């Protein structure tokens, strides 16, 4: 497999990289009608191409981040005149979502983008779509079988923990016996465990820092306020707090204000607009947030469009779109918040 | 367990005060073994908290914290006590809190300031309670189903209003109430509201015709009807009362969290029912106390506080909570049957 890829890369990649972009850039009008085999060397760009109908099945937007996912997908699809988006009503009910995806298969959409409420439970219908010749872009919550999707794009929960841990580690590296507290998300979810694991692994690089407490909340403002006020009561002094989620962070910040505490730095998670605004204003303990970018939904539409048009990805030598794309969990702090503000979600 | 059907008693006492003596003596007389055993459980928890975390558990900040956290669910539980005493159940309390809180925190209400938010929360709560009451009393739909439907519809509506977004409160007067400057003699305003609701609830249940009718309807609805009580109207009022309590709780939650979110009040129905049952109210209706329910809430909140202070993991917390619920009920039943 590796030798196969590298051979293809060597033979055609260089050519595609140097000339492919040039050709599509300059002669896109002609190449639109061109059905010759160098079509596979083309990379997707903003210019109108072959018409593509993308079926989008997302979850119920009962949370700021999921809402941003749906927004990002719709806005990006509107940007392309050659893309028609068939979006289903979001659902957290596995059976309902399977039904929705089946409806999209029956409508014979060209490409499917699916953010399953439960990745494992939607695997079968993903396989069904693939067998019906409809490539599936699996968004974020991964299917149980790689055969059920052509491409996966999603966030990096472990990486979120790592980024948060390293950021806090760098801030506290000169402090002796530094104490860190973690306000985790919903413990029933595997992603919460991954975030905590990444955080713990990052902190291992800083022997002067000790994690003294960890409590899990439910990703809601109410739970964030409640759990944080108890954490503050339990830990009379600590140097840094990592909160897994900016929505529950609204509650956590409220609890911190109510307790009148400002003796530590706080790092959030996900990238909500309110968190970014607080970071920019720099008037609270919240100094940074680790992204779990909802823009991945826009990227999923890009990838789906490229799939539908049989094109590759701009800036990569590959003929095809990649099978696996993991988004980076960047740290947004006062220095770079301006750059990320537009991705903040309500 | 085997008290006489209170319907006849209620009918004969209809227009006279229940007791002639001082309210305090009556209260002590009524404080049965169940209440004392609950106080025992709470005292035991306080000892456990004090031993495991002597520095943080017993300081005044923590007492304020426990009482504040008990306030929101506590107000809901007072309303739930009435409904369960009447032989009903209200599964929609969490959804009503969510709906009232998001409706009260929409941008439109914020223009009307403090009063607008409070008014909206209470009206929405009572509106939902009214719908429950009409369905149950006049539509003859069993409370379990009617309030289950309200649970689903209320959550759905709350989600639709917010579109999944957290609605921040911008009204200073509301936000201030949750902060330290507003404490009155060291007591957070939320706790004062909780205390007031408890006292009023206690008075209504034990000192008014409405209270005796509620018990009568729960003990034996047919006997109550024969004794001249308009059972249907009584049921309507009871769900309206529960809705009102949810509206007040929603307002307290807005103060506490500074926002409205469709996930607010998550699983309140289960917490409130559990507190009422632990408090010694019969799930089949006919008997119950406000004091017991409020002690049930305090026990729950104190347990959670001790868990958090000792940094227990979520799984351990849930297992321990389940064990403590069973233990509390067993202790009560034992002390009630041996007395």
XYZ file of C-alpha atoms in Angstrom, chain A residues 5-327:
323
model
C 0.833 5.387 -3.144
C 4.353 6.652 -3.429
C 4.609 5.347 -6.977
C 1.491 7.181 -7.976
C 2.744 10.201 -6.143
C 6.083 10.099 -7.888
C 4.704 9.548 -11.347
C 1.849 11.970 -11.376
C 1.979 13.952 -8.197
C 4.755 16.260 -9.231
C 3.100 16.914 -12.537
C -0.219 17.549 -10.903
C 1.340 19.874 -8.366
C 3.269 21.962 -10.850
C 0.975 22.015 -13.826
C -2.420 20.756 -12.631
C -3.171 23.859 -10.641
C -1.946 26.040 -13.474
C -4.108 24.280 -16.026
C -7.264 24.475 -13.970
C -6.463 28.020 -13.008
C -5.997 29.276 -16.562
C -8.089 27.023 -18.685
C -10.961 26.072 -16.486
C -13.503 27.086 -19.099
C -12.261 24.555 -21.554
C -11.547 21.848 -19.065
C -15.121 21.992 -17.784
C -16.290 20.103 -20.857
C -13.196 18.001 -21.041
C -13.846 14.375 -20.224
C -10.312 13.174 -20.856
C -8.440 11.252 -18.157
C -6.538 14.229 -16.843
C -9.758 15.198 -15.085
C -8.468 13.300 -12.072
C -5.559 15.677 -11.905
C -7.815 18.647 -11.367
C -8.193 20.139 -7.958
C -11.364 21.674 -6.653
C -11.586 25.443 -6.659
C -14.266 28.090 -6.355
C -15.115 28.159 -10.055
C -18.397 26.533 -11.050
C -18.027 22.962 -12.229
C -20.159 19.916 -12.660
C -23.454 20.164 -10.747
C -23.406 18.207 -7.504
C -26.281 17.375 -5.185
C -25.056 16.838 -1.642
C -27.287 15.143 0.919
C -26.625 16.414 4.436
C -27.880 14.577 7.518
C -26.873 16.304 10.722
C -27.820 15.876 14.338
C -30.372 17.923 16.228
C -28.770 21.247 17.046
C -29.464 21.238 20.767
C -26.053 22.686 21.547
C -24.165 25.707 20.284
C -21.478 23.714 18.537
C -23.899 21.449 16.654
C -25.845 24.504 15.614
C -22.642 25.957 14.203
C -22.040 22.697 12.325
C -25.380 22.979 10.529
C -24.778 26.684 9.815
C -21.326 26.092 8.425
C -22.539 23.330 6.111
C -25.441 25.388 4.763
C -23.454 28.596 4.276
C -20.646 26.813 2.466
C -23.094 25.023 0.166
C -24.737 28.370 -0.700
C -21.349 29.705 -1.737
C -21.157 27.272 -4.660
C -23.510 27.796 -7.572
C -22.925 24.220 -8.677
C -23.932 22.665 -5.334
C -27.469 21.776 -4.311
C -27.792 20.899 -0.628
C -30.505 18.471 0.424
C -30.433 18.906 4.197
C -32.623 16.778 6.449
C -34.106 17.940 9.724
C -31.508 17.301 12.420
C -32.242 14.364 14.665
C -30.801 12.739 17.759
C -32.952 9.675 17.226
C -30.926 6.918 15.618
C -33.882 5.297 13.868
C -35.092 8.627 12.521
C -31.645 9.535 11.228
C -31.259 6.166 9.505
C -34.593 6.833 7.802
C -33.409 10.268 6.707
C -30.200 8.925 5.208
C -32.158 6.208 3.401
C -34.443 8.842 1.952
C -31.402 10.729 0.666
C -30.073 7.498 -0.883
C -33.418 6.945 -2.620
C -33.313 10.502 -3.920
C -30.009 9.492 -5.534
C -27.972 12.404 -4.251
C -24.418 12.472 -5.648
C -22.601 12.602 -2.322
C -23.667 12.229 1.302
C -22.365 14.160 4.303
C -23.411 12.540 7.564
C -22.761 13.678 11.121
C -24.355 10.760 12.939
C -25.953 11.151 16.338
C -24.292 7.824 17.052
C -21.503 6.747 14.697
C -21.730 3.059 15.447
C -25.494 2.920 14.971
C -25.344 4.657 11.589
C -22.608 2.398 10.190
C -25.019 0.071 8.379
C -26.750 2.852 6.509
C -23.344 4.302 5.599
C -22.413 0.934 4.080
C -25.705 0.881 2.235
C -25.007 4.279 0.673
C -21.497 3.279 -0.348
C -22.841 0.080 -1.946
C -25.391 2.166 -3.821
C -22.476 4.079 -5.296
C -22.964 7.235 -3.231
C -19.701 8.260 -1.579
C -20.135 9.216 2.078
C -18.273 11.984 3.864
C -18.446 11.014 7.522
C -18.349 14.090 9.691
C -16.838 13.980 13.186
C -18.522 11.027 14.892
C -16.851 8.144 13.182
C -18.585 5.089 11.721
C -17.587 1.684 13.069
C -16.322 0.492 9.665
C -14.007 2.350 7.253
C -15.998 0.708 4.445
C -18.971 2.852 5.412
C -17.323 6.095 4.306
C -15.125 7.377 1.528
C -13.711 10.161 3.672
C -13.775 11.039 7.343
C -13.252 14.563 8.616
C -13.563 15.474 12.249
C -12.090 16.951 15.339
C -9.356 15.748 17.615
C -10.526 15.310 21.170
C -7.254 13.885 22.398
C -5.507 16.777 20.640
C -7.730 19.268 22.463
C -6.479 17.882 25.743
C -2.900 17.982 24.525
C -3.168 21.586 23.344
C -4.808 22.692 26.580
C -2.229 20.847 28.672
C 0.727 22.287 26.763
C -0.669 25.818 26.866
C -1.169 25.628 30.619
C 2.175 23.854 30.992
C 4.042 26.651 29.221
C 2.272 29.309 31.275
C 3.108 27.598 34.559
C 6.474 26.046 33.752
C 8.402 28.366 36.071
C 6.045 27.942 38.974
C 6.954 25.490 41.710
C 4.252 23.012 42.816
C 1.691 24.397 40.428
C -1.847 23.078 40.875
C -4.271 22.464 38.016
C -7.993 21.709 38.079
C -10.087 20.142 35.324
C -13.797 20.702 34.692
C -14.574 17.894 32.272
C -17.580 17.398 30.029
C -20.150 14.631 30.117
C -18.388 11.545 31.463
C -20.751 9.192 29.605
C -19.096 10.201 26.345
C -15.909 8.634 25.082
C -14.758 12.012 23.783
C -14.613 13.337 27.335
C -12.236 10.549 28.334
C -10.076 11.303 25.267
C -9.878 14.991 26.154
C -8.837 14.160 29.703
C -6.269 11.612 28.521
C -4.684 14.158 26.190
C -4.593 16.718 28.974
C -2.958 14.294 31.421
C -0.420 13.188 28.813
C 0.564 16.782 28.068
C 0.955 17.589 31.759
C 3.446 14.699 32.102
C 5.932 16.969 30.332
C 5.776 19.403 33.227
C 6.798 17.650 36.458
C 6.204 20.818 38.496
C 2.465 20.699 37.740
C -0.012 18.486 39.525
C -3.669 17.975 38.639
C -5.394 18.208 42.003
C -9.061 17.813 41.076
C -11.328 16.787 38.249
C -15.113 16.989 38.157
C -17.389 16.223 35.238
C -20.300 18.475 34.223
C -22.962 17.864 31.558
C -21.995 20.357 28.824
C -24.770 22.678 30.030
C -24.584 26.147 31.561
C -26.490 24.928 34.601
C -24.159 21.998 35.274
C -21.113 24.166 34.620
C -22.229 26.687 37.232
C -23.085 23.990 39.738
C -19.951 21.847 39.393
C -17.605 24.819 39.174
C -18.937 26.437 42.326
C -18.265 23.177 44.147
C -14.788 22.852 42.665
C -13.999 26.385 43.800
C -15.175 25.508 47.282
C -13.066 22.339 47.333
C -9.901 23.951 45.947
C -9.136 27.162 47.774
C -6.085 27.763 45.647
C -4.928 26.556 42.275
C -3.150 28.068 39.298
C -5.017 26.944 36.229
C -8.340 25.472 35.159
C -9.129 23.595 31.998
C -12.812 23.526 31.126
C -13.702 21.123 28.301
C -16.567 23.117 26.832
C -17.365 26.797 26.365
C -21.124 26.325 26.810
C -20.693 24.924 30.291
C -17.941 27.536 30.572
C -20.628 30.245 30.602
C -21.859 28.668 33.829
C -18.338 28.093 35.130
C -17.414 31.755 34.577
C -20.588 32.767 36.368
C -19.646 30.577 39.345
C -16.135 32.043 39.379
C -17.550 35.572 39.392
C -20.056 34.679 42.116
C -17.264 33.259 44.264
C -15.161 36.364 43.636
C -12.124 34.374 42.517
C -9.486 35.599 40.072
C -6.335 33.875 41.275
C -5.924 31.451 38.365
C -5.995 31.273 34.594
C -8.735 29.426 32.747
C -8.591 27.705 29.377
C -11.844 26.798 27.642
C -12.736 24.373 24.911
C -14.609 24.314 21.561
C -14.453 28.000 20.548
C -17.749 29.727 21.376
C -18.167 33.361 20.379
C -18.795 34.425 23.981
C -15.522 32.778 25.033
C -13.604 34.513 22.248
C -15.131 37.845 23.186
C -14.134 37.312 26.812
C -10.589 36.417 25.740
C -10.374 39.545 23.596
C -11.773 41.765 26.355
C -9.300 40.149 28.784
C -11.437 41.041 31.791
C -11.922 37.593 33.293
C -9.878 34.533 34.227
C -10.565 33.079 30.772
C -7.345 33.546 28.823
C -7.632 31.002 26.028
C -9.836 28.385 24.413
C -8.869 25.231 22.546
C -10.693 24.823 19.254
C -12.840 21.992 18.136
C -13.574 23.809 14.897
C -17.165 23.732 13.575
C -15.685 24.873 10.265
C -15.083 21.152 9.683
C -18.665 21.065 8.364
C -17.766 23.616 5.688
C -14.694 21.550 4.831
C -16.902 18.462 4.604
C -19.003 20.247 1.970
C -15.805 21.174 0.094
C -14.692 17.555 0.169
C -18.125 16.311 -0.881
C -18.158 18.729 -3.814
C -14.669 17.641 -4.876
C -15.807 14.012 -4.636
C -18.878 14.730 -6.741
C -16.775 16.480 -9.364
C -14.035 13.865 -9.266
C -11.395 16.370 -8.267
C -8.585 16.405 -5.744
C -7.792 18.905 -3.008
C -6.006 22.132 -3.724
C -2.519 22.255 -2.279
C -2.093 18.479 -2.146
C -0.394 16.273 -4.671
C -2.983 13.528 -4.270
C -5.316 12.822 -7.186
C -8.113 11.946 -4.868
C -9.362 13.548 -1.726
C -7.807 12.001 1.397
C -9.647 9.283 3.285
C -9.002 10.754 6.711
C -8.729 14.395 7.786
C -8.272 15.331 11.435
C -8.708 18.986 12.295
